[in-house]
Short mmCIF file of N, CA and C in Angstrom, two decimals:
data_model
loop_
_atom_site.label_atom_id
_atom_site.label_comp_id
_atom_site.label_asym_id
_atom_site.label_seq_id
_atom_site.Cartn_x
_atom_site.Cartn_y
_atom_site.Cartn_z
N UNK A 1 9.00 -17.92 5.17
CA UNK A 1 8.82 -17.35 3.86
C UNK A 1 7.09 -16.99 3.68
N UNK A 2 6.59 -17.94 4.36
CA UNK A 2 5.09 -17.49 4.16
C UNK A 2 4.82 -16.14 4.96
N UNK A 3 5.39 -15.98 6.09
CA UNK A 3 5.14 -14.71 6.70
C UNK A 3 5.45 -13.50 5.81
N UNK A 4 6.55 -13.59 5.01
CA UNK A 4 7.03 -12.19 4.27
C UNK A 4 5.91 -12.34 3.05
N UNK A 5 5.42 -13.40 2.62
CA UNK A 5 4.53 -13.43 1.43
C UNK A 5 3.18 -12.79 2.03
N UNK A 6 2.83 -13.07 3.29
CA UNK A 6 1.57 -12.36 4.02
C UNK A 6 1.48 -10.89 4.00
N UNK A 7 2.90 -10.65 4.60
CA UNK A 7 3.58 -9.36 4.68
C UNK A 7 3.49 -8.42 3.39
N UNK A 8 3.96 -9.12 2.35
CA UNK A 8 3.60 -8.23 1.00
C UNK A 8 2.13 -8.27 0.72
N UNK A 9 1.78 -9.18 0.78
CA UNK A 9 -0.01 -8.93 0.55
C UNK A 9 -0.77 -7.99 1.42
N UNK A 10 -0.43 -7.80 2.70
CA UNK A 10 -0.69 -6.51 3.63
C UNK A 10 -0.43 -5.20 2.84
N UNK A 11 0.72 -5.17 2.50
CA UNK A 11 1.18 -4.00 1.72
C UNK A 11 0.39 -3.74 0.52
N UNK A 12 0.38 -4.79 -0.27
CA UNK A 12 -0.78 -4.75 -1.44
C UNK A 12 -1.97 -4.08 -1.04
N UNK A 13 -2.78 -5.07 0.00
CA UNK A 13 -3.86 -4.43 0.42
C UNK A 13 -3.77 -3.06 0.86
N UNK A 14 -2.75 -2.46 1.55
CA UNK A 14 -2.91 -1.23 2.09
C UNK A 14 -2.87 -0.35 0.72
N UNK A 15 -2.13 -0.70 -0.33
CA UNK A 15 -2.05 0.11 -1.45
C UNK A 15 -3.45 0.30 -2.06
N UNK A 16 -3.98 -0.95 -2.27
CA UNK A 16 -5.20 -0.78 -3.11
C UNK A 16 -6.19 0.04 -1.95
N UNK A 17 -6.28 0.09 -0.79
CA UNK A 17 -7.09 0.84 0.09
C UNK A 17 -6.90 2.09 -0.31
N UNK A 18 -5.61 2.70 -0.56
CA UNK A 18 -5.19 3.78 -0.88
C UNK A 18 -5.93 4.47 -2.10
N UNK A 19 -5.64 3.49 -2.91
CA UNK A 19 -6.52 3.64 -4.28
C UNK A 19 -7.98 3.93 -3.67
N UNK A 20 -8.93 3.26 -3.37
CA UNK A 20 -10.12 3.24 -2.88
C UNK A 20 -10.43 4.33 -2.21
N UNK A 21 -9.48 4.84 -1.15
CA UNK A 21 -9.76 6.24 -0.61
C UNK A 21 -9.78 7.28 -1.69
N UNK A 22 -8.89 7.21 -2.66
CA UNK A 22 -8.99 8.33 -3.60
C UNK A 22 -10.13 8.16 -4.66
N UNK A 23 -10.60 7.01 -4.57
CA UNK A 23 -12.00 6.77 -5.78
C UNK A 23 -13.19 7.35 -4.60
N UNK A 24 -13.09 7.08 -3.40
CA UNK A 24 -13.93 7.60 -2.78
C UNK A 24 -14.01 9.33 -2.73
N UNK A 25 -12.82 9.81 -2.53
CA UNK A 25 -12.57 11.17 -2.46
C UNK A 25 -13.11 11.85 -3.82
N UNK A 26 -12.76 11.38 -4.79
CA UNK A 26 -13.27 11.86 -6.28
C UNK A 26 -14.86 11.80 -6.34
N UNK A 27 -15.19 10.50 -5.79
CA UNK A 27 -17.09 10.50 -5.88
C UNK A 27 -17.47 11.40 -4.91
N UNK A 28 -16.88 11.76 -4.13
CA UNK A 28 -17.31 12.75 -3.16
C UNK A 28 -17.33 14.20 -3.75
N UNK A 29 -16.26 14.60 -4.44
CA UNK A 29 -16.07 15.80 -5.14
C UNK A 29 -16.88 15.91 -6.00
N UNK A 30 -17.28 14.90 -6.88
CA UNK A 30 -18.25 14.87 -7.87
C UNK A 30 -19.67 14.92 -7.56
N UNK A 31 -20.03 14.16 -6.40
CA UNK A 31 -21.42 14.06 -5.95
C UNK A 31 -21.70 14.97 -4.81
N UNK A 32 -20.76 15.64 -4.03
CA UNK A 32 -20.96 16.50 -3.09
C UNK A 32 -21.31 15.79 -1.87
N UNK A 33 -21.47 14.56 -1.91
CA UNK A 33 -22.16 13.81 -0.62
C UNK A 33 -21.35 12.52 -0.19
N UNK A 34 -20.87 12.25 0.80
CA UNK A 34 -20.31 11.22 1.29
C UNK A 34 -21.25 9.77 1.08
N UNK A 35 -22.24 10.23 1.18
CA UNK A 35 -23.53 9.05 0.97
C UNK A 35 -23.76 8.76 -0.29
N UNK A 36 -23.19 9.05 -1.17
CA UNK A 36 -23.52 8.89 -2.80
C UNK A 36 -22.88 7.41 -2.57
N UNK A 37 -23.66 6.28 -3.81
CA UNK A 37 -23.27 5.07 -3.69
C UNK A 37 -21.82 4.95 -3.93
N UNK A 38 -21.27 5.72 -4.95
CA UNK A 38 -20.08 5.34 -5.05
C UNK A 38 -18.93 5.77 -4.11
N UNK A 39 -19.11 6.69 -3.39
CA UNK A 39 -18.24 7.31 -2.46
C UNK A 39 -18.26 6.43 -1.27
N UNK A 40 -19.65 6.19 -0.89
CA UNK A 40 -20.02 5.35 0.16
C UNK A 40 -19.25 3.79 0.11
N UNK A 41 -19.45 3.39 -1.14
CA UNK A 41 -19.03 2.07 -1.28
C UNK A 41 -17.34 2.14 -1.18
N UNK A 42 -16.83 2.94 -2.15
CA UNK A 42 -15.27 2.85 -1.95
C UNK A 42 -14.77 3.25 -0.72
N UNK A 43 -15.37 3.76 0.04
CA UNK A 43 -14.84 4.36 1.39
C UNK A 43 -14.89 2.82 2.12
N UNK A 44 -16.08 2.31 2.37
CA UNK A 44 -16.48 1.09 3.16
C UNK A 44 -15.36 0.01 2.79
N UNK A 45 -15.45 -0.27 1.39
CA UNK A 45 -14.29 -1.05 1.08
C UNK A 45 -12.95 -1.04 1.27
N UNK A 46 -12.54 0.45 1.35
CA UNK A 46 -11.10 0.72 1.80
C UNK A 46 -10.96 0.36 3.20
N UNK A 47 -12.11 0.89 3.95
CA UNK A 47 -11.71 0.63 5.47
C UNK A 47 -11.63 -0.79 6.17
N UNK A 48 -12.58 -1.71 5.11
CA UNK A 48 -12.89 -3.19 5.51
C UNK A 48 -11.34 -3.52 4.84
N UNK A 49 -10.62 -3.17 3.98
CA UNK A 49 -9.50 -3.89 3.39
C UNK A 49 -8.26 -3.35 4.49
N UNK A 50 -8.33 -2.17 4.91
CA UNK A 50 -7.33 -1.87 5.99
C UNK A 50 -7.67 -2.56 7.34
N UNK A 51 -8.94 -3.01 7.78
CA UNK A 51 -9.14 -3.80 8.94
C UNK A 51 -8.51 -5.22 8.53
N UNK A 52 -8.60 -5.53 7.72
CA UNK A 52 -8.22 -7.17 7.34
C UNK A 52 -6.64 -7.23 7.10
N UNK A 53 -6.25 -6.25 6.28
CA UNK A 53 -4.78 -6.15 6.58
C UNK A 53 -4.06 -5.64 8.09
N UNK A 54 -4.87 -4.84 8.91
CA UNK A 54 -4.31 -4.76 10.22
C UNK A 54 -4.34 -5.97 11.22
N UNK A 55 -5.32 -6.85 10.80
CA UNK A 55 -5.53 -8.03 11.45
C UNK A 55 -4.47 -9.06 11.22
N UNK A 56 -4.24 -8.95 9.61
CA UNK A 56 -2.95 -9.92 9.34
C UNK A 56 -1.84 -9.53 9.71
N UNK A 57 -1.69 -7.97 9.65
CA UNK A 57 -0.43 -7.43 10.15
C UNK A 57 -0.20 -7.69 11.77
N UNK A 58 -1.03 -8.02 12.65
CA UNK A 58 -0.90 -8.28 14.01
C UNK A 58 -0.24 -9.84 14.18
N UNK A 59 -1.05 -10.43 13.22
CA UNK A 59 -0.33 -12.23 13.02
C UNK A 59 0.86 -12.20 12.78
N UNK A 60 1.67 -11.58 11.73
CA UNK A 60 2.95 -11.25 11.27
C UNK A 60 3.39 -10.94 12.19
N UNK A 61 3.48 -9.94 13.13
CA UNK A 61 4.07 -9.16 14.26
C UNK A 61 4.24 -10.62 15.39
N UNK A 62 3.25 -11.50 15.43
CA UNK A 62 3.55 -12.72 16.35
C UNK A 62 4.61 -13.49 15.87
N UNK A 63 5.19 -13.50 14.55
CA UNK A 63 5.86 -14.71 13.90
C UNK A 63 7.19 -13.79 13.75
N UNK A 64 7.26 -12.70 13.53
CA UNK A 64 8.48 -12.19 13.25
C UNK A 64 8.86 -10.61 13.67
N UNK A 65 9.85 -10.51 14.20
CA UNK A 65 10.33 -9.01 14.61
C UNK A 65 9.85 -7.88 13.77
N UNK A 66 9.43 -6.63 14.30
CA UNK A 66 8.90 -5.64 13.42
C UNK A 66 10.08 -5.20 12.90
N UNK A 67 11.09 -4.94 13.15
CA UNK A 67 12.50 -4.18 12.67
C UNK A 67 12.87 -5.04 11.24
N UNK A 68 12.48 -6.33 11.26
CA UNK A 68 13.05 -7.14 10.31
C UNK A 68 11.54 -7.30 8.97
N UNK A 69 10.47 -6.95 9.34
CA UNK A 69 9.38 -6.92 8.45
C UNK A 69 8.93 -5.60 7.95
N UNK A 70 9.22 -4.78 8.64
CA UNK A 70 8.56 -3.38 8.46
C UNK A 70 9.35 -2.50 7.27
N UNK A 71 10.64 -3.07 6.73
CA UNK A 71 11.00 -2.32 5.71
C UNK A 71 10.06 -2.58 4.33
N UNK A 72 9.33 -3.72 4.38
CA UNK A 72 8.40 -3.73 3.37
C UNK A 72 7.33 -3.22 3.28
N UNK A 73 7.03 -2.17 4.19
CA UNK A 73 5.91 -1.19 4.06
C UNK A 73 6.41 -0.20 3.10
N UNK A 74 7.65 0.15 2.91
CA UNK A 74 8.05 1.01 1.68
C UNK A 74 7.76 0.53 0.49
N UNK A 75 7.39 -0.69 0.42
CA UNK A 75 6.76 -0.68 -1.02
C UNK A 75 5.32 -0.17 -1.41
N UNK A 76 4.79 0.41 -0.32
CA UNK A 76 3.79 0.85 -0.47
C UNK A 76 4.14 2.43 -1.44
N UNK A 77 5.29 3.10 -1.03
CA UNK A 77 5.81 4.30 -1.71
C UNK A 77 5.87 3.80 -3.41
N UNK A 78 6.08 2.59 -3.71
CA UNK A 78 6.00 2.30 -4.95
C UNK A 78 5.00 1.82 -5.62
N UNK A 79 3.78 1.08 -4.96
CA UNK A 79 2.74 0.49 -5.43
C UNK A 79 1.62 1.49 -5.56
N UNK A 80 1.44 2.38 -4.66
CA UNK A 80 0.33 3.52 -4.70
C UNK A 80 0.38 4.30 -5.80
N UNK A 81 1.75 5.03 -5.84
CA UNK A 81 1.80 5.62 -7.40
C UNK A 81 1.55 5.04 -8.79
N UNK A 82 2.09 3.58 -8.66
CA UNK A 82 1.77 2.65 -9.89
C UNK A 82 0.25 2.65 -9.84
N UNK A 83 -0.66 2.33 -8.80
CA UNK A 83 -1.95 2.06 -8.91
C UNK A 83 -2.47 3.64 -9.46
N UNK A 84 -2.27 4.77 -8.83
CA UNK A 84 -2.39 5.90 -9.32
C UNK A 84 -2.39 6.30 -10.76
N UNK A 85 -1.13 5.71 -11.09
CA UNK A 85 -0.82 5.90 -12.65
C UNK A 85 -2.04 4.85 -13.58
N UNK A 86 -2.11 3.91 -12.82
CA UNK A 86 -3.27 2.97 -13.67
C UNK A 86 -4.57 3.58 -13.63
N UNK A 87 -4.85 3.57 -12.51
CA UNK A 87 -6.40 4.29 -12.39
C UNK A 87 -6.82 5.34 -12.68
N UNK A 88 -6.08 6.50 -12.25
CA UNK A 88 -6.21 8.03 -12.41
C UNK A 88 -5.51 8.48 -13.63
N UNK A 89 -4.68 7.87 -14.00
CA UNK A 89 -3.83 8.61 -15.03
C UNK A 89 -2.70 9.51 -14.46
N UNK A 90 -2.23 9.47 -13.40
CA UNK A 90 -1.46 10.30 -12.98
C UNK A 90 -0.02 10.05 -13.35
N UNK A 91 0.71 11.20 -13.67
CA UNK A 91 1.93 11.19 -14.25
C UNK A 91 3.13 11.62 -13.33
N UNK A 92 4.36 11.08 -13.56
CA UNK A 92 5.28 11.48 -12.69
C UNK A 92 6.69 11.64 -13.35
N UNK A 93 7.33 12.52 -12.74
CA UNK A 93 8.80 12.87 -13.47
C UNK A 93 9.91 12.05 -13.22
N UNK A 94 10.72 11.99 -13.51
CA UNK A 94 12.27 11.30 -13.65
C UNK A 94 12.47 10.85 -12.45
N UNK A 95 12.58 12.13 -11.57
CA UNK A 95 13.21 12.24 -10.38
C UNK A 95 12.33 11.03 -9.35
N UNK A 96 11.11 10.88 -9.48
CA UNK A 96 10.22 10.01 -9.08
C UNK A 96 10.81 8.40 -8.99
N UNK A 97 10.99 8.23 -10.36
CA UNK A 97 11.25 7.10 -10.59
C UNK A 97 13.01 6.54 -10.11
N UNK A 98 13.79 7.74 -10.05
CA UNK A 98 15.19 7.54 -9.24
C UNK A 98 14.74 6.95 -7.78
N UNK A 99 13.84 8.04 -7.13
CA UNK A 99 13.65 7.94 -5.86
C UNK A 99 13.07 6.26 -5.49
N UNK A 100 12.06 5.88 -6.41
CA UNK A 100 11.50 4.47 -6.44
C UNK A 100 12.63 3.49 -6.49
N UNK A 101 13.66 3.56 -7.49
CA UNK A 101 14.71 2.70 -7.33
C UNK A 101 15.53 2.58 -6.14
N UNK A 102 15.80 3.75 -5.62
CA UNK A 102 16.26 3.84 -4.54
C UNK A 102 15.56 3.27 -3.16
N UNK A 103 14.40 3.31 -3.22
CA UNK A 103 13.48 2.77 -2.07
C UNK A 103 13.63 1.30 -2.20
N UNK A 104 13.58 0.69 -3.64
CA UNK A 104 13.82 -0.80 -3.79
C UNK A 104 14.79 -1.22 -3.57
N UNK A 105 15.97 -0.56 -3.62
CA UNK A 105 17.33 -0.95 -3.33
C UNK A 105 17.48 -0.96 -1.85
N UNK A 106 16.85 -0.01 -1.16
CA UNK A 106 16.75 -0.07 0.27
C UNK A 106 16.06 -1.07 0.94
N UNK A 107 14.91 -1.35 0.40
CA UNK A 107 14.05 -2.51 0.82
C UNK A 107 14.93 -4.00 0.93
N UNK A 108 15.78 -3.89 -0.40
CA UNK A 108 16.47 -5.33 -0.66
C UNK A 108 17.43 -5.15 0.40
N UNK A 109 18.16 -4.24 0.62
CA UNK A 109 19.37 -4.38 1.65
C UNK A 109 18.85 -4.67 3.13
N UNK A 110 17.67 -3.85 3.47
CA UNK A 110 17.10 -3.88 4.86
C UNK A 110 16.59 -5.31 5.08
N UNK A 111 16.00 -5.91 3.99
CA UNK A 111 15.29 -7.38 4.57
C UNK A 111 16.49 -8.57 4.15
N UNK A 112 17.54 -8.33 3.51
CA UNK A 112 18.75 -9.36 3.56
C UNK A 112 19.56 -9.12 4.91
N UNK A 113 19.46 -7.72 5.73
CA UNK A 113 20.33 -7.75 6.70
C UNK A 113 20.19 -8.67 7.72
#
């Protein structure tokens, strides 16, 4: 059970990393320089988060089969858009929510198999 919890934390970390990449991209567009403090710090934070989650993922793969834990990665398709809504105010259509529901159903089925 602990392995699955850490796997979910990895997915959350990757989702936060994606939001930080977008923050970096927006700061780059605003400043015109990747070396602006906001762009650089968001980029470095995202890369560090990706590095930490990658190391944790390797640990997870020592404990459990890839095919059993990988379906949890699909949670990123749910978490990243939620984060983009909360941080950037991005909007989604009804079809998106139907797709998210199907992804969640698929994750539940795959993890219980």
